[in-house]
Amino acid sequence: MIRRLVLAAVAVLGLQAAYADGPEGTPISELQEPGGKPVGNGGSGNDYAGLGERDGLAGAYDDPGRLTTLNSGGNLASVRIKDIAVLQEARDNQLVGYGLVIGLNGSGDSLRNSPFTEQSIRAMLENLGVASEDGRARVRNVAAVIVTANLPAFVQAGARIDVNVSSLGDASSLAGGTLVMTPLKAADGEIYAVAQGSMLVGGFNAQGAAESVTQGTPTAGRVPNGAIVEREVKARFVDENVLTLQLLNPDFSTAVRIADAINGYARQRFGKRVAGEQDSRAVIVRKPEGISTARFYAELENLLVKSDAPARVVVDERTGTIVIGNEVKVSRVAISHGTLTVRITEQPRVVQPEPFSRGQTAVEDFTVIEAERPGSKVGLLNGPDLQTLVAGLNRLGVKPDGIIAILQGIKSAGALQADLVVQ
């Protein structure tokens, strides 16, 4: 009897199919859709399909053919996950406050044009126990400012952060000033930090009776480590079981590669898949048991993936800057580019009257207009890759502003196989 039971157990174990684990270690064969249909395709190599609705890990699978196609790009750069994605649970918070900068060398606000500065001075003196007179103040060494800062994630009370200070009134310079104690509030109206300290200004302003020189922006500066965190943002990162990775540059291919890289590592490290792409911007990762959230993400953020991005051309017409992505291609087009030069010359003539006549000498207007288009020629441009495209643009012999006009024309003609971004 015992021998028969042992043989039956061996037979059952031998016939059991080896299925992949789900996000929580559940065999795929035991998962069912709401209608009772088993999840997956019966062990055909894509047993993870259909888990998106159940666990929020849409698209987490291990299809070797699909992975080979996604990773076949030869021009893609291998980067770490931490360099192309950030944790949604590790976001910063913005802080803002209103304060005064004192100790300026006569470059502060004029109280006539900035009445709020005078009100702030009186309120500050009253809080310090100094009774202010009813007359108007005549100081020129005080400036009203707006103080901004970013409160990093997981920062604790007592930590110091940098603050940026910008003039609010008509002060000409904040150089040499000191920021007086300024509360910094978040969007919820609560005070999270207090800023105070000496200003660091990169620009300067020199002015005389007939001329002035300004370099940089003397009305804005910063106070390094000038704010002390008084209240921390409550975060339960240690208790998070599901992490959301947000891509800095949204792309479906990159999101899938991140999920595949995490799953490949998790299969060897934890014996199951833990990640799935949600869309072009987010990847959902479920933390396994037996490891802290911080240690788990520390193991994932250094994994290498191939980053991809859409083909894009960025031009800045103000500075003439042109940035062309590596995947930008141009269909074969003919281009004619030449600068139209119009020259207008005024040559007034003096007209004399006939001899012994009663006429008078007069000036007659005479204008000469010349129009020419030097260097105008038709050229062929065919850019199957970045090097050929740049060489073709250089052969045209045009300046950056002309190249910008050419790229806009190629885009309008439908021959530029990329997104053209004009700044």
Coordinates of C-alpha atoms in Angstrom, one line a residue:
M1 CA 0.0 0.0 0.0
I2 CA 2.8 2.4 0.9
R3 CA 4.6 1.5 -2.4
R4 CA 1.5 2.4 -4.4
L5 CA 1.2 5.8 -2.7
V6 CA 4.9 6.6 -3.3
L7 CA 4.5 5.6 -7.0
A8 CA 1.4 7.8 -7.3
A9 CA 3.2 10.8 -5.8
V10 CA 6.1 10.4 -8.1
A11 CA 3.8 10.2 -11.1
V12 CA 2.0 13.4 -10.1
L13 CA 5.2 15.3 -9.6
G14 CA 6.6 14.1 -12.9
L15 CA 3.5 15.2 -14.8
Q16 CA 3.4 18.7 -13.2
A17 CA 4.3 21.4 -15.6
A18 CA 7.0 23.9 -14.6
Y19 CA 5.2 27.2 -14.7
A20 CA 6.7 30.7 -14.1
D21 CA 5.9 32.4 -10.8
G22 CA 3.6 35.4 -10.7
P23 CA 4.4 38.7 -9.0
E24 CA 3.7 37.1 -5.6
G25 CA 5.1 33.6 -6.3
T26 CA 1.7 32.2 -7.4
P27 CA 2.0 29.6 -10.2
I28 CA 0.4 30.8 -13.4
S29 CA -1.6 27.6 -13.6
E30 CA -3.5 28.6 -10.5
L31 CA -4.4 32.1 -11.6
Q32 CA -7.8 32.6 -13.3
E33 CA -9.4 35.5 -15.0
P34 CA -12.8 36.8 -13.7
G35 CA -14.6 34.5 -16.1
G36 CA -12.9 31.4 -14.8
K37 CA -10.5 31.1 -17.8
P38 CA -6.9 30.3 -16.8
V39 CA -4.4 33.1 -17.2
G40 CA -1.7 32.6 -19.9
N41 CA -1.7 30.5 -23.0
G42 CA -1.2 27.0 -21.7
G43 CA 2.6 27.1 -21.3
S44 CA 3.4 28.3 -24.8
G45 CA 6.2 30.6 -23.5
N46 CA 4.1 33.6 -22.5
D47 CA 2.6 32.4 -19.3
Y48 CA 2.7 35.9 -17.8
A49 CA 0.2 37.4 -20.1
G50 CA -3.0 38.7 -18.5
L51 CA -1.5 39.5 -15.1
G52 CA -1.7 43.3 -15.8
E53 CA -5.3 43.5 -14.6
R54 CA -4.8 41.4 -11.5
D55 CA -1.5 42.8 -10.2
G56 CA -1.1 46.1 -12.0
L57 CA 2.0 44.8 -13.9
A58 CA 0.7 45.1 -17.4
G59 CA 3.0 43.5 -20.0
A60 CA 5.4 41.7 -17.7
Y61 CA 6.5 38.7 -19.6
D62 CA 9.5 36.8 -20.7
D63 CA 9.2 36.3 -24.5
P64 CA 12.7 35.7 -25.9
G65 CA 11.7 36.7 -29.4
R66 CA 10.3 40.0 -28.2
L67 CA 13.3 40.8 -26.1
T68 CA 15.7 40.2 -29.0
T69 CA 13.8 42.6 -31.2
L70 CA 13.8 45.3 -28.6
N71 CA 17.5 45.1 -27.8
S72 CA 18.6 44.8 -31.4
G73 CA 19.4 48.6 -31.9
G74 CA 23.1 49.0 -32.4
N75 CA 23.1 52.8 -31.7
L76 CA 21.4 52.6 -28.3
A77 CA 23.4 53.6 -25.3
S78 CA 23.6 51.3 -22.2
V79 CA 22.7 53.3 -19.2
R80 CA 21.8 52.6 -15.6
I81 CA 18.1 52.7 -14.5
K82 CA 18.9 55.4 -11.9
D83 CA 20.0 57.7 -14.8
I84 CA 16.8 57.5 -16.9
A85 CA 14.1 56.9 -14.2
V86 CA 13.2 58.2 -10.8
L87 CA 11.1 56.8 -8.0
Q88 CA 7.6 58.3 -7.7
E89 CA 7.8 57.8 -4.0
A90 CA 11.0 59.9 -3.8
R91 CA 9.7 63.2 -5.1
D92 CA 10.8 66.7 -4.0
N93 CA 8.5 69.3 -2.6
Q94 CA 8.7 73.0 -3.5
L95 CA 8.9 75.7 -0.8
V96 CA 8.4 79.5 -1.1
G97 CA 8.6 82.4 1.3
Y98 CA 8.6 86.2 1.5
G99 CA 11.4 88.0 3.3
L100 CA 13.8 90.9 3.5
V101 CA 17.5 91.3 2.6
I102 CA 19.3 93.9 4.7
G103 CA 22.7 95.5 4.6
L104 CA 22.8 96.6 1.0
N105 CA 25.0 99.5 0.0
G106 CA 22.3 101.9 -1.1
S107 CA 21.1 99.4 -3.8
G108 CA 17.8 98.4 -2.1
D109 CA 14.2 99.2 -2.9
S110 CA 13.0 102.7 -3.2
L111 CA 10.1 102.9 -0.7
R112 CA 8.1 105.1 -3.0
N113 CA 8.0 102.5 -5.7
S114 CA 7.9 99.5 -3.4
P115 CA 5.5 100.3 -0.5
F116 CA 5.3 96.7 0.6
T117 CA 9.0 96.9 1.6
E118 CA 8.2 99.7 4.0
Q119 CA 5.3 97.8 5.5
S120 CA 7.6 94.7 5.9
I121 CA 10.2 96.8 7.7
R122 CA 7.7 98.2 10.1
A123 CA 6.3 94.7 10.8
M124 CA 9.8 93.3 11.4
L125 CA 10.7 96.1 13.8
E126 CA 7.5 95.7 15.8
N127 CA 8.1 91.9 16.1
L128 CA 11.5 92.7 17.4
G129 CA 10.0 95.1 20.0
V130 CA 11.1 98.3 18.3
A131 CA 8.4 101.0 18.0
S132 CA 8.4 102.6 14.6
E133 CA 7.5 106.2 14.0
D134 CA 4.6 107.4 11.9
G135 CA 6.9 109.1 9.4
R136 CA 8.1 107.4 6.3
A137 CA 11.4 105.5 6.4
R138 CA 14.2 106.8 4.2
V139 CA 16.4 103.7 4.1
R140 CA 17.9 102.3 0.8
N141 CA 19.7 99.3 2.2
V142 CA 16.7 96.9 2.4
A143 CA 15.1 94.9 -0.4
A144 CA 11.9 92.7 -0.4
V145 CA 12.7 89.3 -1.9
I146 CA 11.0 86.0 -2.7
V147 CA 12.8 82.9 -1.4
T148 CA 12.4 79.5 -3.0
A149 CA 13.8 76.1 -2.3
N150 CA 13.3 72.4 -3.0
L151 CA 12.7 70.1 -0.1
P152 CA 14.4 66.8 -1.0
A153 CA 12.7 63.4 -0.3
F154 CA 13.4 61.7 3.0
V155 CA 15.0 64.8 4.5
Q156 CA 14.9 64.9 8.3
A157 CA 14.3 67.8 10.6
G158 CA 17.5 69.7 11.3
A159 CA 19.0 69.2 7.9
R160 CA 20.1 72.2 5.8
I161 CA 19.1 72.9 2.2
D162 CA 20.1 75.6 -0.3
V163 CA 17.7 78.5 -1.1
N164 CA 17.4 80.9 -4.0
V165 CA 16.6 84.6 -3.4
S166 CA 15.1 86.9 -6.0
S167 CA 14.3 90.6 -5.7
L168 CA 10.6 91.6 -5.7
G169 CA 10.9 95.4 -5.8
D170 CA 13.1 97.8 -7.8
A171 CA 16.4 97.0 -6.0
S172 CA 19.4 97.4 -8.3
S173 CA 21.6 94.7 -6.6
L174 CA 21.5 92.2 -3.7
A175 CA 25.3 91.9 -3.4
G176 CA 26.6 92.0 0.1
G177 CA 23.1 91.6 1.7
T178 CA 21.9 89.3 4.4
L179 CA 18.7 87.4 4.3
V180 CA 16.7 87.9 7.5
M181 CA 14.8 84.9 9.0
T182 CA 12.2 83.8 6.4
P183 CA 9.7 81.0 6.9
L184 CA 9.3 78.7 3.9
K185 CA 5.9 77.2 3.2
A186 CA 4.7 74.3 1.0
A187 CA 1.5 74.1 -1.0
D188 CA -0.4 73.0 2.1
G189 CA 0.4 76.3 3.9
E190 CA 2.6 74.7 6.6
I191 CA 6.1 75.9 7.4
Y192 CA 8.7 73.3 6.6
A193 CA 11.9 75.3 6.7
V194 CA 13.4 78.7 7.9
A195 CA 16.0 80.5 5.8
Q196 CA 18.6 83.0 6.9
G197 CA 22.2 83.9 5.9
S198 CA 24.5 85.9 3.7
M199 CA 23.8 86.3 0.0
L200 CA 26.0 85.1 -2.8
V201 CA 25.4 87.0 -6.0
G202 CA 27.1 86.2 -9.3
G203 CA 26.5 89.4 -11.1
F204 CA 27.4 93.0 -10.4
N205 CA 26.1 96.5 -11.3
A206 CA 28.3 99.6 -11.6
Q207 CA 26.7 102.9 -12.4
G208 CA 28.1 106.4 -12.9
A209 CA 26.6 109.7 -13.9
A210 CA 26.6 109.0 -17.7
E211 CA 27.1 105.2 -18.0
S212 CA 26.3 102.0 -16.2
V213 CA 27.7 98.4 -16.6
T214 CA 25.7 95.3 -15.6
Q215 CA 27.0 91.7 -15.7
G216 CA 24.9 88.7 -14.9
T217 CA 21.9 89.2 -12.7
P218 CA 22.7 91.1 -9.5
T219 CA 19.1 91.0 -8.3
A220 CA 19.1 87.3 -7.8
G221 CA 21.4 85.0 -5.7
R222 CA 21.4 82.1 -3.4
V223 CA 22.3 81.2 0.2
P224 CA 24.1 77.8 0.3
N225 CA 22.8 75.7 3.2
G226 CA 20.8 78.8 4.2
A227 CA 17.6 77.0 5.3
I228 CA 17.1 74.6 8.2
V229 CA 14.4 72.0 7.9
E230 CA 11.9 72.3 10.7
R231 CA 9.4 69.7 9.6
E232 CA 9.9 66.6 7.6
V233 CA 7.5 65.2 5.0
K234 CA 5.9 62.1 6.4
A235 CA 6.8 59.2 4.1
R236 CA 6.5 55.4 4.8
F237 CA 9.0 54.3 2.2
V238 CA 10.1 51.4 4.3
D239 CA 6.5 50.0 4.2
E240 CA 6.1 50.4 0.4
N241 CA 5.5 47.1 -1.4
V242 CA 4.9 48.5 -4.9
L243 CA 7.3 51.0 -6.4
T244 CA 6.6 53.2 -9.4
L245 CA 9.6 54.1 -11.7
Q246 CA 8.9 57.3 -13.8
L247 CA 11.0 57.7 -17.0
L248 CA 12.6 61.0 -17.5
N249 CA 12.1 60.7 -21.2
P250 CA 8.9 58.8 -21.9
D251 CA 9.3 55.9 -24.4
F252 CA 7.5 52.6 -24.7
S253 CA 10.6 50.7 -25.8
T254 CA 12.7 51.9 -22.9
A255 CA 9.9 51.1 -20.4
V256 CA 9.7 47.5 -21.7
R257 CA 13.5 47.1 -21.5
I258 CA 13.5 48.4 -17.9
A259 CA 10.8 45.9 -17.0
D260 CA 12.7 43.1 -18.8
A261 CA 16.0 43.9 -17.1
I262 CA 14.4 44.0 -13.7
N263 CA 12.6 40.7 -14.3
G264 CA 15.7 39.0 -15.6
Y265 CA 17.6 40.0 -12.4
A266 CA 14.7 39.1 -10.1
R267 CA 14.3 35.6 -11.7
Q268 CA 17.9 34.9 -10.6
R269 CA 17.8 36.7 -7.3
F270 CA 14.3 36.0 -6.0
G271 CA 13.0 33.3 -8.4
K272 CA 10.1 35.3 -9.8
R273 CA 9.2 38.3 -11.9
V274 CA 8.5 41.5 -10.1
A275 CA 8.2 44.3 -12.7
G276 CA 5.9 45.3 -15.6
E277 CA 5.6 48.3 -17.8
Q278 CA 2.4 50.4 -17.3
D279 CA 2.8 52.9 -20.1
S280 CA 5.6 54.9 -21.8
R281 CA 6.4 56.8 -18.6
A282 CA 5.9 54.3 -15.7
V283 CA 7.2 50.9 -14.7
I284 CA 5.5 49.1 -11.7
V285 CA 7.8 47.0 -9.5
R286 CA 6.6 44.8 -6.6
K287 CA 9.0 44.3 -3.8
P288 CA 9.6 40.6 -2.8
E289 CA 9.4 39.5 0.8
G290 CA 12.5 39.2 3.0
I291 CA 14.3 42.4 1.8
S292 CA 13.9 46.0 2.7
T293 CA 12.6 48.5 0.2
A294 CA 15.8 50.6 0.2
R295 CA 18.0 47.6 -0.3
F296 CA 15.8 46.2 -3.0
Y297 CA 15.8 49.4 -5.1
A298 CA 19.6 49.8 -4.5
E299 CA 20.1 46.5 -6.3
L300 CA 17.8 47.5 -9.2
E301 CA 19.0 51.1 -9.9
N302 CA 22.4 50.0 -11.2
L303 CA 21.1 47.5 -13.8
L304 CA 22.0 48.4 -17.3
V305 CA 19.4 48.9 -20.0
K306 CA 19.4 50.2 -23.5
S307 CA 17.8 53.7 -23.6
D308 CA 15.8 54.7 -26.6
A309 CA 14.2 58.0 -27.6
P310 CA 12.2 59.3 -30.6
A311 CA 14.1 61.0 -33.4
R312 CA 14.2 64.7 -32.7
V313 CA 15.7 67.9 -34.0
V314 CA 15.9 70.8 -31.6
V315 CA 16.7 74.3 -32.9
D316 CA 17.1 77.6 -31.1
E317 CA 16.6 80.5 -33.4
R318 CA 17.8 83.1 -30.9
T319 CA 21.3 81.6 -30.5
G320 CA 21.5 79.6 -33.7
T321 CA 21.9 76.3 -31.9
I322 CA 21.0 73.1 -33.7
V323 CA 20.9 69.7 -32.0
I324 CA 20.2 66.7 -34.2
G325 CA 19.5 63.3 -32.7
N326 CA 21.3 60.1 -33.8
E327 CA 18.2 58.5 -35.3
V328 CA 17.2 61.5 -37.4
K329 CA 16.8 60.7 -41.1
V330 CA 16.0 62.8 -44.2
S331 CA 14.4 61.5 -47.4
R332 CA 16.0 62.5 -50.7
V333 CA 15.1 66.1 -51.4
A334 CA 16.4 68.9 -53.6
I335 CA 17.1 72.2 -51.8
S336 CA 17.7 75.7 -53.2
H337 CA 19.0 78.2 -50.6
G338 CA 20.4 81.7 -51.2
T339 CA 20.2 85.0 -49.4
L340 CA 18.3 87.7 -51.2
T341 CA 20.3 91.0 -51.0
V342 CA 18.4 94.2 -51.7
R343 CA 20.6 97.4 -52.0
I344 CA 18.9 100.8 -52.0
T345 CA 21.1 103.9 -52.9
E346 CA 19.9 107.4 -52.7
Q347 CA 21.7 109.7 -55.3
P348 CA 20.0 113.1 -55.3
R349 CA 20.7 115.3 -58.3
V350 CA 21.1 119.0 -58.6
V351 CA 19.1 120.5 -61.5
Q352 CA 20.2 123.8 -62.9
P353 CA 17.8 126.1 -64.8
E354 CA 18.4 127.2 -68.4
P355 CA 20.7 130.2 -68.9
F356 CA 19.0 133.6 -68.8
S357 CA 15.9 131.9 -67.5
R358 CA 14.0 132.8 -64.4
G359 CA 14.2 129.2 -63.0
Q360 CA 15.8 128.3 -59.7
T361 CA 18.3 125.6 -58.8
A362 CA 16.6 122.5 -57.3
V363 CA 17.5 119.1 -55.9
E364 CA 15.9 116.1 -57.6
D365 CA 15.6 112.8 -55.8
F366 CA 17.2 109.8 -57.6
T367 CA 17.0 106.3 -56.1
V368 CA 18.9 103.2 -57.3
I369 CA 17.5 99.7 -56.2
E370 CA 19.6 96.6 -56.9
A371 CA 18.4 93.1 -56.0
E372 CA 20.6 90.0 -56.3
R373 CA 20.8 86.5 -54.9
P374 CA 24.4 85.4 -54.7
G375 CA 25.3 81.8 -54.3
S376 CA 21.9 80.5 -55.0
K377 CA 22.1 76.9 -56.2
V378 CA 20.2 73.7 -56.1
G379 CA 21.6 70.8 -54.1
L380 CA 20.5 67.3 -53.2
L381 CA 20.2 66.2 -49.6
N382 CA 19.8 62.6 -48.6
G383 CA 20.5 61.7 -44.9
P384 CA 20.0 58.0 -44.2
D385 CA 22.2 58.5 -41.1
L386 CA 23.4 61.4 -38.9
Q387 CA 26.9 61.6 -40.5
T388 CA 25.5 61.8 -44.0
L389 CA 22.9 64.4 -43.0
V390 CA 25.5 66.7 -41.3
A391 CA 27.9 66.3 -44.3
G392 CA 25.0 67.2 -46.7
L393 CA 24.1 70.3 -44.7
N394 CA 27.7 71.4 -44.6
R395 CA 28.1 71.0 -48.4
L396 CA 25.4 73.6 -48.8
G397 CA 27.7 76.2 -47.2
V398 CA 25.0 78.0 -45.2
K399 CA 25.1 79.5 -41.8
P400 CA 23.2 78.1 -38.8
D401 CA 20.2 80.4 -39.4
G402 CA 20.1 79.1 -42.9
I403 CA 20.2 75.5 -41.8
I404 CA 17.3 76.2 -39.4
A405 CA 15.3 77.5 -42.3
I406 CA 16.3 74.5 -44.4
L407 CA 15.2 72.0 -41.7
Q408 CA 11.9 73.8 -41.3
G409 CA 11.3 73.6 -45.0
I410 CA 12.3 69.9 -45.1
K411 CA 9.8 69.2 -42.3
S412 CA 7.1 71.1 -44.1
A413 CA 7.8 69.0 -47.2
G414 CA 7.4 65.8 -45.2
A415 CA 11.0 64.6 -45.8
L416 CA 12.3 65.0 -42.2
Q417 CA 11.6 61.8 -40.4
A418 CA 11.8 63.3 -37.0
D419 CA 10.1 65.7 -34.6
L420 CA 11.2 69.3 -35.1
V421 CA 11.3 71.3 -31.9
V422 CA 11.7 75.1 -32.3
Q423 CA 12.6 76.9 -29.1

